[in-house]
């Protein structure tokens, strides 16, 4: 196999090696040593500088410099501050955070305590979705064990520093991954975003300065503290340092959880680590960034993956979902799938997102049913832009991205649906046309008997014919035909 | 575990733990790690762990079986890492409960390789 160590595991350094339910395993692999070193040095600003210089950026998708975020929170004075870990992972097909929490919960706890010491917070909260019962169970065991031996809790390792972590459960709303909505949900309110500023670092949980970071961001922290910012910033590209964990999924042979250095190309990820496309089909696109992201086509196969290049290519890093699509995937349907998701997950607070996304979805549905017009395509582009410009939070501002990016890269596919009333990938049911090849058909009547609506007519031992008006495109005839005489046009 | 009373105490504890895990790796017992994340469990890792433990007990094979998190090989779950004394660790994929028995009889007892060995394809960072 050609996958010769393209991966570097930093955030996943302990995943799959230690027993996540045994703190001894973690300590043996230098666990809590980074916290000890930060507490021993007793210079929070210095530790923040290390994170700043490392170039670590938020791994939840936005890519905001982590050290800068910490510094802002540290400079806002208050009687109580909070550290929040965002474990509300919601992109379809993404499971990076779940794997880290299930495989190495202590790395996140340790990093939160380091963060607390740096910004002057003594309380940490992990906002985790209730659909992750095993991650919750292992986190609770980890917190318990850490408190028992005093590497967490009050007077950590006799240094006088207190840091207590509690869990807050989310009900699985996608919008609660947005930090202001997450904070409202933790406070017991509705999971709806509010306008920023004020940023959580100024006015967050219970109106106190709050630093919110994603699970994977936290998992990198102990490694940076112990191995130094120079080491971390030597990995990656100029503006994106370190590694990124991706959940590689879709039409690729080796689906899995991977951690690659920033700057790796899609080609290396798909063909070397992923071992190519299933059944040797042709690569069509890869979707990154989930419902907020876009599709990258063949021309981007050799583009180094980092925050800025992905945005320039019309997608985004996102939290790490990477879905590979082949020639059999219809890009209009892909856009429709993501819009369906956003319509379901929109909190409904602002009109552009609540109504705009619904209208976008309806337009896409119309196109996939073969009823779309050229005007609909103009309308689709226009409405996408308006929704992006006017929505309140990140969800609505990015939800049209799958539409815009597929329009940019696969305009011909949209045209085929609208003008020729054809789906080139053969996915859109309404546009499928089942045809009997008169050369191959021997008139065995099996298809006519299989057809549930009686759309197939023909005499025994003479070629049959499908009436397109009656056909409901169920495919039963094609499945039953023993002579490969039926095909989709 | 006892309370860690100072920063130096943590270092001492770490060294103790490292020594004992080294001792374990030099002992006669086979080290087995079964990936047990949600996805692994869904594809049968719990039964695999049980089969390995009971098959080894039946044959009095000295073995230490632990659970671990996701190894990242979703396409080949359930996955099991086996380290025999004096050997490099080997990761086996596609270990169904039925194949787990075969793993014990063939690789643990004899030294016969099974199909589905996953090559190490990453560099791991040591802290």
Coordinates of C-alpha atoms in Angstrom, one line a residue:
Chain A
X1 CA 0.0 0.0 0.0
X2 CA 1.3 3.4 -0.9
X3 CA 0.2 5.2 2.3
X4 CA 3.7 5.8 3.6
X5 CA 3.3 7.8 6.8
X6 CA 1.5 10.7 5.3
X7 CA -0.2 11.2 8.7
X8 CA 1.2 12.8 11.8
X9 CA -0.8 12.3 15.0
X10 CA -0.8 15.2 17.5
X11 CA -4.4 15.6 18.5
X12 CA -4.9 11.8 18.1
X13 CA -1.5 11.0 19.8
X14 CA -3.2 8.8 22.5
X15 CA -6.3 7.7 20.6
X16 CA -6.1 4.0 20.0
X17 CA -3.1 3.5 22.4
X18 CA -4.3 4.2 25.9
X19 CA -7.2 2.9 27.8
X20 CA -9.3 6.0 28.1
X21 CA -10.8 4.8 31.3
X22 CA -7.5 4.6 33.1
X23 CA -5.8 7.8 34.1
X24 CA -2.5 5.9 34.7
X25 CA -2.1 5.2 31.0
X26 CA -2.5 8.9 30.3
X27 CA 0.0 10.0 32.9
X28 CA 2.5 7.4 31.7
X29 CA 2.4 9.1 28.3
X30 CA 3.3 12.5 29.9
X31 CA -0.3 13.3 30.8
X32 CA -0.8 16.4 32.9
X33 CA 2.9 17.2 32.5
X34 CA 2.0 20.2 30.4
X35 CA -0.4 21.5 33.1
X36 CA 2.4 20.9 35.7
X37 CA 4.8 22.9 33.6
X38 CA 2.4 25.8 33.2
X39 CA 1.5 25.8 36.9
X40 CA 5.2 25.5 37.8
X41 CA 6.3 28.4 35.6
X42 CA 3.4 30.5 37.1
X43 CA 3.5 32.9 34.2
X44 CA 0.1 32.9 32.4
X45 CA 1.1 35.5 29.8
X46 CA 4.1 33.5 28.9
X47 CA 2.0 30.4 28.3
X48 CA -0.5 32.4 26.2
X49 CA 2.5 33.7 24.1
X50 CA 3.6 30.1 23.5
X51 CA 0.1 29.3 22.1
X52 CA 0.1 32.5 20.1
X53 CA 3.5 31.9 18.6
X54 CA 2.7 28.3 17.8
X55 CA 0.2 29.6 15.2
X56 CA -2.6 27.3 16.4
X57 CA -6.0 28.3 14.9
X58 CA -9.5 27.2 16.0
X59 CA -10.2 23.7 14.7
X60 CA -14.0 24.0 14.9
X61 CA -13.8 25.5 11.5
X62 CA -13.5 29.3 11.8
X63 CA -9.8 29.2 12.2
X64 CA -9.5 32.1 14.6
X65 CA -6.0 32.3 16.3
X66 CA -6.3 30.4 19.6
X67 CA -3.6 32.3 21.5
X68 CA -5.2 35.6 20.6
X69 CA -8.6 34.4 21.8
X70 CA -7.0 33.4 25.1
X71 CA -5.3 36.8 25.4
X72 CA -8.5 38.7 24.9
X73 CA -10.3 36.6 27.6
X74 CA -7.3 37.0 29.9
X75 CA -7.4 40.8 29.6
X76 CA -11.1 41.1 30.4
X77 CA -11.3 41.4 34.2
X78 CA -14.2 39.8 36.2
X79 CA -14.8 38.0 39.4
X80 CA -15.4 34.8 37.5
X81 CA -14.5 33.6 34.1
X82 CA -15.3 30.4 32.3
X83 CA -13.6 28.0 29.9
X84 CA -16.0 26.2 27.6
X85 CA -15.2 23.2 25.4
X86 CA -17.4 23.1 22.3
X87 CA -18.2 19.4 21.8
X88 CA -21.4 20.0 19.9
X89 CA -20.2 18.3 16.8
X90 CA -23.0 18.3 14.2
X91 CA -21.7 18.2 10.6
X92 CA -23.2 15.2 8.8
X93 CA -20.6 12.5 8.6
X94 CA -18.1 14.1 11.0
X95 CA -16.9 12.3 14.2
X96 CA -13.5 13.8 15.0
X97 CA -14.5 15.3 18.4
X98 CA -16.3 12.2 19.4
X99 CA -13.3 10.0 18.7
X100 CA -11.0 12.3 20.7
X101 CA -13.3 12.4 23.7
X102 CA -13.8 8.6 23.6
X103 CA -10.2 7.8 23.0
X104 CA -8.3 10.4 25.0
X105 CA -10.6 12.5 27.3
X106 CA -7.9 13.6 29.6
X107 CA -6.1 15.6 26.9
X108 CA -9.1 17.8 26.7
X109 CA -9.5 18.1 30.5
X110 CA -5.8 19.0 30.9
X111 CA -5.9 21.6 28.1
X112 CA -9.0 23.2 29.7
X113 CA -7.2 23.5 33.0
X114 CA -4.2 25.1 31.3
X115 CA -6.6 27.5 29.5
X116 CA -8.2 28.3 32.9
X117 CA -4.9 29.1 34.5
X118 CA -3.9 31.3 31.6
X119 CA -7.1 33.4 31.5
X120 CA -7.8 33.3 35.2
X121 CA -10.9 31.0 35.2
X122 CA -11.6 28.4 37.8
X123 CA -14.6 26.8 36.1
X124 CA -14.8 24.7 32.9
X125 CA -17.8 23.5 31.1
X126 CA -18.0 20.9 28.3
X127 CA -21.0 21.4 26.1
X128 CA -21.6 17.9 24.6
X129 CA -24.5 16.4 22.7
X130 CA -26.5 13.9 24.5
X131 CA -26.3 11.6 21.4
X132 CA -22.7 10.8 22.5
X133 CA -23.4 8.6 25.5
X134 CA -20.0 6.8 25.4
X135 CA -18.1 10.0 25.2
X136 CA -20.1 11.4 28.1
X137 CA -19.5 8.2 30.2
X138 CA -15.7 8.3 29.5
X139 CA -15.5 12.0 30.2
X140 CA -17.3 11.5 33.6
X141 CA -14.9 8.7 34.5
X142 CA -12.0 10.8 33.5
X143 CA -13.1 13.8 35.5
X144 CA -13.7 11.6 38.5
X145 CA -10.3 10.0 38.3
X146 CA -8.5 13.3 37.7
X147 CA -10.2 14.8 40.8
X148 CA -9.4 11.8 42.9
X149 CA -5.6 12.2 42.3
X150 CA -5.8 16.0 42.5
X151 CA -4.7 16.9 38.9
X152 CA -8.1 18.5 38.6
X153 CA -10.5 20.1 41.2
X154 CA -9.4 22.2 44.1
X155 CA -5.8 22.9 44.9
X156 CA -4.4 21.1 41.9
X157 CA -1.2 19.3 42.8
X158 CA -0.9 21.5 45.9
X159 CA -0.3 24.7 43.8
X160 CA -3.3 26.5 45.1
X161 CA -4.9 26.6 41.7
X162 CA -8.6 25.4 41.5
X163 CA -10.2 24.2 38.3
X164 CA -13.5 22.3 38.2
X165 CA -15.1 20.9 35.1
X166 CA -18.7 20.1 34.6
X167 CA -20.7 18.7 31.6
X168 CA -23.6 20.4 30.0
X169 CA -25.7 18.3 27.6
X170 CA -27.0 19.6 24.3
X171 CA -30.1 18.1 22.6
X172 CA -28.3 17.9 19.3
X173 CA -29.3 21.2 17.6
X174 CA -26.8 22.1 14.9
X175 CA -27.0 25.8 15.6
X176 CA -25.8 25.2 19.2
X177 CA -22.3 24.7 17.8
X178 CA -22.3 28.5 17.2
X179 CA -20.7 29.9 20.3
X180 CA -23.4 32.4 21.3
X181 CA -26.2 29.9 20.8
X182 CA -24.2 27.3 22.7
X183 CA -23.9 29.7 25.6
X184 CA -27.6 30.5 25.6
X185 CA -28.3 26.8 25.6
X186 CA -26.0 26.2 28.6
X187 CA -27.7 29.0 30.5
X188 CA -31.0 27.1 30.0
X189 CA -32.3 29.5 27.3
X190 CA -33.3 28.7 23.7
X191 CA -30.4 27.7 21.6
X192 CA -30.5 30.8 19.5
X193 CA -27.5 32.9 18.4
X194 CA -27.1 36.6 19.2
X195 CA -25.2 39.3 17.4
X196 CA -21.5 39.6 18.0
X197 CA -20.1 41.8 19.6
X198 CA -20.2 41.4 22.5
X199 CA -18.0 38.4 21.9
X200 CA -18.0 35.6 24.5
X201 CA -14.5 36.7 25.6
X202 CA -16.1 39.9 26.7
X203 CA -19.6 38.8 27.8
X204 CA -20.2 35.0 27.7
X205 CA -21.6 32.4 30.0
X206 CA -23.7 34.2 32.7
X207 CA -22.4 37.5 31.2
X208 CA -18.9 36.7 32.3
X209 CA -15.8 36.5 30.1
X210 CA -15.7 33.1 28.5
X211 CA -13.2 31.3 26.3
X212 CA -14.8 28.8 23.9
X213 CA -12.6 26.3 22.1
X214 CA -13.3 23.2 20.1
X215 CA -12.3 19.7 21.3
X216 CA -9.6 19.2 18.7
X217 CA -8.1 22.7 19.5
X218 CA -7.8 21.7 23.1
X219 CA -6.3 18.3 22.3
X220 CA -3.4 20.1 20.6
X221 CA -2.5 22.3 23.6
X222 CA -0.6 19.9 25.9
X223 CA 1.6 18.9 22.9
X224 CA 2.4 22.5 22.1
X225 CA 3.3 23.3 25.7
X226 CA 5.5 20.2 26.1
X227 CA 7.2 20.2 22.7
X228 CA 7.4 24.0 22.2
X229 CA 5.9 26.4 19.8
X230 CA 8.9 26.1 17.4
X231 CA 8.2 22.4 16.9
X232 CA 4.4 23.0 16.3
X233 CA 4.9 25.8 13.9
X234 CA 7.5 23.8 11.9
X235 CA 4.5 21.6 10.8
X236 CA 2.1 22.9 8.2
X237 CA 1.9 25.9 5.9
X238 CA 2.8 29.6 6.4
X239 CA -0.6 30.6 7.8
X240 CA -2.0 27.2 9.0
X241 CA 0.2 25.4 11.5
X242 CA 0.1 21.9 12.8
X243 CA -2.2 19.2 11.7
X244 CA -5.9 18.7 11.1
X245 CA -8.1 15.7 11.9
X246 CA -10.5 14.7 9.1
X247 CA -13.3 12.2 9.1
X248 CA -12.7 10.8 5.6
X249 CA -16.0 9.4 4.2
X250 CA -17.9 8.7 1.1
X251 CA -16.8 6.9 -2.0
X252 CA -13.3 6.2 -0.9
X253 CA -11.8 2.7 -0.1
X254 CA -10.3 3.4 3.3
X255 CA -12.8 5.5 5.1
X256 CA -11.5 6.5 8.5
X257 CA -10.3 9.1 11.0
X258 CA -7.0 10.6 9.8
X259 CA -4.7 13.4 11.0
X260 CA -2.6 15.1 8.4
X261 CA -0.2 18.0 8.3
X262 CA -1.7 21.2 6.9
X263 CA -0.5 21.6 3.4
X264 CA -1.1 18.1 2.3
X265 CA -3.0 17.8 -1.0
X266 CA -6.4 16.3 -1.6
X267 CA -4.8 13.8 -4.0
X268 CA -2.5 12.5 -1.2
X269 CA -5.5 12.2 1.1
X270 CA -7.8 10.5 -1.3
X271 CA -5.4 8.3 -3.3
X272 CA -2.7 7.5 -0.8
X273 CA -4.3 7.5 2.6
X274 CA -7.8 6.8 1.4
X275 CA -6.5 4.2 -1.1
X276 CA -8.5 5.6 -4.1
X277 CA -12.1 5.7 -5.1
X278 CA -14.4 2.7 -4.6
X279 CA -14.6 0.4 -7.6
X280 CA -12.0 2.5 -9.4
X281 CA -14.7 5.0 -10.5
X282 CA -13.8 8.6 -11.5
X283 CA -13.3 11.2 -8.8
X284 CA -15.8 14.0 -9.1
X285 CA -15.6 16.2 -6.0
X286 CA -14.9 16.3 -2.3
X287 CA -17.1 18.2 0.1
X288 CA -15.4 19.8 3.0
X289 CA -16.8 22.1 5.7
X290 CA -20.2 20.3 6.0
X291 CA -23.3 22.3 5.4
X292 CA -21.3 25.5 5.6
X293 CA -18.7 24.4 3.1
X294 CA -18.4 23.6 -0.5
X295 CA -17.2 21.2 -3.1
X296 CA -13.7 21.0 -4.4
X297 CA -13.3 19.6 -7.9
X298 CA -10.5 17.8 -9.8
X299 CA -8.7 21.1 -10.4
X300 CA -8.1 21.4 -6.7
X301 CA -6.6 17.9 -6.2
X302 CA -3.1 19.3 -5.9
X303 CA -3.9 22.4 -3.9
X304 CA -2.3 22.3 -0.4
X305 CA -5.1 22.0 2.2
X306 CA -5.1 24.9 4.6
X307 CA -7.6 27.4 6.0
X308 CA -6.9 30.1 3.4
X309 CA -6.5 27.9 0.3
X310 CA -9.8 26.1 1.0
X311 CA -11.6 29.5 1.3
X312 CA -10.0 30.7 -1.9
X313 CA -11.2 27.5 -3.6
X314 CA -14.8 28.3 -2.6
X315 CA -15.1 25.9 0.4
X316 CA -13.8 26.0 3.9
X317 CA -11.9 23.9 6.4
X318 CA -14.9 23.4 8.7
X319 CA -14.6 21.0 11.6
X320 CA -13.2 18.2 9.5
X321 CA -15.8 16.3 7.6
X322 CA -14.5 15.3 4.2
X323 CA -16.9 13.5 1.9
X324 CA -15.6 12.1 -1.3
X325 CA -17.9 11.9 -4.3
X326 CA -17.6 10.0 -7.6
X327 CA -19.1 10.2 -11.0
X328 CA -22.4 8.6 -9.8
X329 CA -23.1 11.5 -7.5
X330 CA -25.5 14.3 -8.7
X331 CA -24.2 17.6 -7.5
X332 CA -27.6 19.3 -7.5
X333 CA -28.9 16.5 -5.2
X334 CA -25.8 17.1 -3.0
X335 CA -26.7 20.8 -2.7
X336 CA -30.3 19.8 -2.0
X337 CA -29.2 17.3 0.7
X338 CA -27.3 20.1 2.6
X339 CA -30.1 22.6 2.2
X340 CA -32.5 20.0 3.6
X341 CA -30.2 19.7 6.6
X342 CA -30.0 23.5 7.1
X343 CA -33.8 24.0 6.7
X344 CA -34.2 21.4 9.5
X345 CA -31.6 22.9 11.7
X346 CA -32.3 26.6 11.2
X347 CA -33.4 28.1 14.6
X348 CA -35.8 30.4 12.9
X349 CA -34.8 33.6 14.6
X350 CA -33.8 35.6 11.5
X351 CA -35.9 35.7 8.3
X352 CA -33.0 35.2 5.8
X353 CA -32.2 31.9 7.2
X354 CA -35.7 30.7 8.2
X355 CA -37.3 31.7 4.9
X356 CA -34.3 32.0 2.5
X357 CA -33.1 28.5 3.0
X358 CA -36.5 27.0 2.7
X359 CA -37.0 28.8 -0.7
X360 CA -33.5 27.7 -1.8
X361 CA -34.4 24.1 -0.9
X362 CA -37.7 24.4 -2.9
X363 CA -35.9 25.7 -5.9
X364 CA -33.4 22.8 -5.8
X365 CA -36.3 20.4 -5.4
X366 CA -38.0 21.8 -8.4
X367 CA -34.8 21.5 -10.5
X368 CA -34.2 17.9 -9.5
X369 CA -37.8 17.1 -10.4
X370 CA -37.1 18.4 -13.9
X371 CA -39.4 21.4 -13.5
X372 CA -36.7 24.0 -13.2
X373 CA -36.3 27.0 -15.5
X374 CA -33.4 29.3 -16.4
X375 CA -35.1 32.0 -14.2
X376 CA -35.0 29.6 -11.3
X377 CA -31.2 29.3 -11.7
X378 CA -30.9 33.1 -11.6
X379 CA -33.2 33.2 -8.6
X380 CA -31.1 30.5 -6.9
X381 CA -27.9 32.5 -7.3
X382 CA -29.4 35.8 -6.2
X383 CA -31.2 34.4 -3.2
X384 CA -28.0 32.6 -2.1
X385 CA -26.2 35.8 -2.0
X386 CA -28.9 37.7 -0.2
X387 CA -29.1 35.0 2.5
X388 CA -25.3 35.0 2.9
X389 CA -25.2 38.8 3.3
X390 CA -28.2 39.2 5.7
X391 CA -28.4 36.2 8.0
X392 CA -27.7 36.7 11.7
X393 CA -25.2 34.1 12.5
X394 CA -22.7 31.7 10.9
X395 CA -25.3 29.1 10.1
X396 CA -27.3 31.3 7.8
X397 CA -24.3 33.2 6.5
X398 CA -22.7 30.0 5.2
X399 CA -25.7 27.7 4.4
X400 CA -25.9 28.8 0.7
X401 CA -22.3 27.8 0.2
X402 CA -23.1 24.3 -1.0
X403 CA -25.4 25.8 -3.6
X404 CA -23.0 28.5 -4.8
X405 CA -20.0 26.2 -4.9
X406 CA -21.9 23.5 -6.9
X407 CA -23.2 26.3 -9.3
X408 CA -19.6 27.5 -9.7
X409 CA -18.1 24.1 -10.3
X410 CA -20.9 22.2 -11.9
X411 CA -22.9 24.7 -13.8
X412 CA -23.3 22.2 -16.7
X413 CA -25.0 19.8 -14.4
X414 CA -27.5 22.4 -13.4
X415 CA -28.1 23.2 -17.1
X416 CA -28.6 19.6 -17.9
X417 CA -31.3 19.4 -15.3
X418 CA -33.0 22.6 -16.4
X419 CA -32.5 22.6 -20.2
X420 CA -32.2 19.0 -21.2
X421 CA -34.3 17.6 -18.3
X422 CA -31.5 15.1 -17.7
X423 CA -29.6 14.1 -14.6
X424 CA -26.1 13.2 -15.9
X425 CA -25.3 11.1 -12.8
X426 CA -28.6 9.3 -13.1
X427 CA -29.5 10.1 -9.5
X428 CA -32.6 12.2 -9.8
X429 CA -35.5 9.9 -9.9
X430 CA -37.9 12.1 -11.8
X431 CA -35.4 12.6 -14.6
X432 CA -34.6 8.9 -15.0
X433 CA -35.9 7.2 -18.1
X434 CA -36.0 3.5 -18.3
X435 CA -35.6 2.2 -21.8
X436 CA -35.8 -1.4 -23.3
X437 CA -33.2 -2.2 -25.9
X438 CA -35.1 -3.9 -28.6
X439 CA -32.1 -5.9 -29.8
X440 CA -31.5 -7.5 -26.4
X441 CA -35.1 -8.0 -25.4
X442 CA -36.4 -11.5 -26.2
X443 CA -39.9 -10.8 -25.0
X444 CA -39.9 -13.1 -21.9
X445 CA -42.5 -10.9 -20.2
X446 CA -40.7 -11.0 -16.8
X447 CA -40.5 -7.2 -16.8
X448 CA -44.1 -6.7 -17.6
X449 CA -45.1 -8.9 -14.8
X450 CA -42.7 -7.1 -12.4
X451 CA -44.0 -3.7 -13.2
X452 CA -46.3 -2.5 -10.4
X453 CA -48.1 0.0 -12.6
X454 CA -48.5 -1.9 -15.8
X455 CA -46.3 0.5 -17.8
X456 CA -44.7 -2.3 -19.9
X457 CA -46.5 -3.5 -22.9
X458 CA -45.6 -6.1 -25.6
X459 CA -46.4 -9.5 -27.0
X460 CA -44.7 -12.6 -25.8
X461 CA -41.4 -13.3 -27.7
X462 CA -41.4 -9.8 -29.2
X463 CA -39.5 -6.8 -27.8
X464 CA -41.4 -4.9 -25.1
X465 CA -41.8 -1.2 -24.5
X466 CA -42.1 1.1 -21.5
X467 CA -44.7 3.8 -21.5
X468 CA -42.9 6.8 -20.0
X469 CA -46.2 8.5 -19.0
X470 CA -47.1 5.6 -16.8
X471 CA -43.6 4.6 -15.5
X472 CA -43.0 5.6 -11.9
X473 CA -39.2 4.9 -12.2
X474 CA -39.1 2.3 -9.5
X475 CA -36.5 0.1 -11.3
X476 CA -38.2 -3.2 -10.6
X477 CA -38.1 -4.1 -14.3
X478 CA -34.4 -3.5 -14.6
X479 CA -33.7 -5.6 -11.5
X480 CA -35.7 -8.6 -12.9
X481 CA -34.4 -8.5 -16.5
X482 CA -32.0 -11.4 -17.1
X483 CA -30.8 -10.1 -20.5
X484 CA -29.5 -6.7 -19.5
X485 CA -32.0 -5.2 -21.9
X486 CA -33.2 -2.4 -19.7
X487 CA -31.0 0.7 -19.1
X488 CA -31.4 4.2 -17.7
X489 CA -31.1 7.1 -20.0
Chain B
X1 CA -4.1 5.8 42.7
X2 CA -2.9 8.1 45.5
X3 CA -3.2 11.9 45.4
X4 CA -0.5 13.8 43.5
X5 CA 0.9 16.2 46.1
X6 CA 3.3 18.3 44.0
X7 CA 4.6 18.8 40.5
X8 CA 7.6 16.7 41.3
X9 CA 5.3 14.0 42.6
X10 CA 3.6 13.8 39.1
X11 CA 7.0 13.2 37.5
X12 CA 7.7 10.4 40.0
X13 CA 4.3 8.8 39.3
X14 CA 4.9 9.0 35.6
X15 CA 8.3 7.2 35.9
X16 CA 6.8 4.5 38.1
X17 CA 4.0 3.9 35.6
X18 CA 6.4 3.9 32.7
X19 CA 8.6 1.3 34.5
X20 CA 5.7 -0.9 35.2
X21 CA 4.4 -0.8 31.6
X22 CA 7.9 -1.6 30.4
X23 CA 8.0 -4.6 32.8
X24 CA 4.7 -5.7 31.3
X25 CA 6.0 -5.5 27.8
X26 CA 9.0 -7.6 28.7
X27 CA 6.9 -10.2 30.4
X28 CA 5.6 -13.4 28.8
X29 CA 2.1 -12.2 28.2
X30 CA 0.7 -11.1 24.9
X31 CA -0.6 -7.4 24.9
X32 CA -3.9 -7.0 23.2
X33 CA -5.7 -3.7 22.5
X34 CA -9.2 -3.7 21.2
X35 CA -10.5 -0.5 19.6
X36 CA -13.7 0.4 21.5
X37 CA -15.1 3.6 20.3
X38 CA -18.8 3.9 19.5
X39 CA -18.2 2.8 15.9
X40 CA -16.0 -0.1 16.9
X41 CA -18.5 -1.3 19.4
X42 CA -21.3 -1.0 16.9
X43 CA -19.4 -3.3 14.6
X44 CA -18.9 -6.0 17.3
X45 CA -15.7 -5.1 19.3
X46 CA -17.3 -6.0 22.6
X47 CA -17.9 -9.6 21.5
X48 CA -14.4 -9.7 20.0
X49 CA -12.9 -8.7 23.3
X50 CA -14.9 -11.4 25.1
X51 CA -13.9 -14.1 22.6
X52 CA -10.2 -13.2 22.9
X53 CA -10.4 -13.3 26.7
X54 CA -12.3 -16.6 26.9
X55 CA -10.2 -18.3 24.2
X56 CA -7.0 -17.4 25.9
X57 CA -8.4 -18.5 29.3
X58 CA -9.4 -21.9 27.7
X59 CA -5.8 -22.4 26.5
X60 CA -4.1 -20.8 29.5
X61 CA -2.3 -18.3 27.2
X62 CA -0.9 -15.4 29.3
X63 CA -2.6 -12.3 27.9
X64 CA -3.4 -8.7 28.9
X65 CA -6.4 -7.4 27.1
X66 CA -7.4 -3.7 27.3
X67 CA -9.8 -1.4 25.5
X68 CA -8.7 1.7 23.7
X69 CA -10.2 4.4 21.6
X70 CA -10.6 4.8 17.9
X71 CA -7.6 3.6 15.9
X72 CA -8.9 5.4 12.8
X73 CA -9.4 2.4 10.5
X74 CA -13.2 2.7 10.1
X75 CA -13.1 0.6 7.0
X76 CA -11.7 -2.4 8.8
X77 CA -13.6 -2.4 12.1
X78 CA -13.4 -4.2 14.5
X79 CA -9.6 -3.7 14.8
X80 CA -7.3 -5.3 17.3
X81 CA -3.6 -4.6 18.0
X82 CA -1.5 -7.5 19.2
X83 CA 2.0 -7.3 20.6
X84 CA 3.6 -10.7 21.2
X85 CA 6.7 -10.7 23.5
X86 CA 9.7 -9.9 21.4
X87 CA 7.6 -8.8 18.4
X88 CA 6.5 -5.5 16.9
X89 CA 2.8 -4.6 17.4
X90 CA 0.6 -5.8 14.6
X91 CA -2.9 -4.3 13.9
X92 CA -5.4 -6.7 12.5
X93 CA -8.5 -5.4 10.8
X94 CA -11.9 -7.1 10.0
X95 CA -11.7 -9.1 13.3
X96 CA -15.3 -10.5 13.6
X97 CA -16.0 -12.6 16.7
X98 CA -15.4 -15.7 14.5
X99 CA -12.1 -14.4 13.3
X100 CA -11.1 -13.5 16.8
X101 CA -11.0 -17.2 17.7
X102 CA -8.8 -17.8 14.6
X103 CA -6.6 -15.0 15.7
X104 CA -6.0 -16.7 19.0
X105 CA -5.5 -20.2 17.6
X106 CA -3.3 -19.1 14.6
X107 CA -1.4 -16.0 15.6
X108 CA -1.3 -16.2 19.4
X109 CA -0.5 -19.9 19.6
X110 CA 1.4 -20.4 16.3
X111 CA 2.9 -17.5 14.5
X112 CA 0.7 -17.7 11.5
X113 CA -0.3 -14.3 10.0
X114 CA -3.9 -13.6 9.2
X115 CA -5.2 -11.6 6.3
X116 CA -6.3 -8.0 7.0
X117 CA -3.1 -6.7 8.6
X118 CA -3.1 -2.9 8.6
X119 CA 0.2 -1.3 8.0
X120 CA 1.2 1.7 10.2
X121 CA 0.5 4.7 8.1
X122 CA 1.2 7.6 10.5
X123 CA 3.9 9.1 12.6
X124 CA 3.0 9.3 16.2
X125 CA 4.1 12.3 18.3
X126 CA 5.8 11.3 21.6
X127 CA 5.6 13.9 24.3

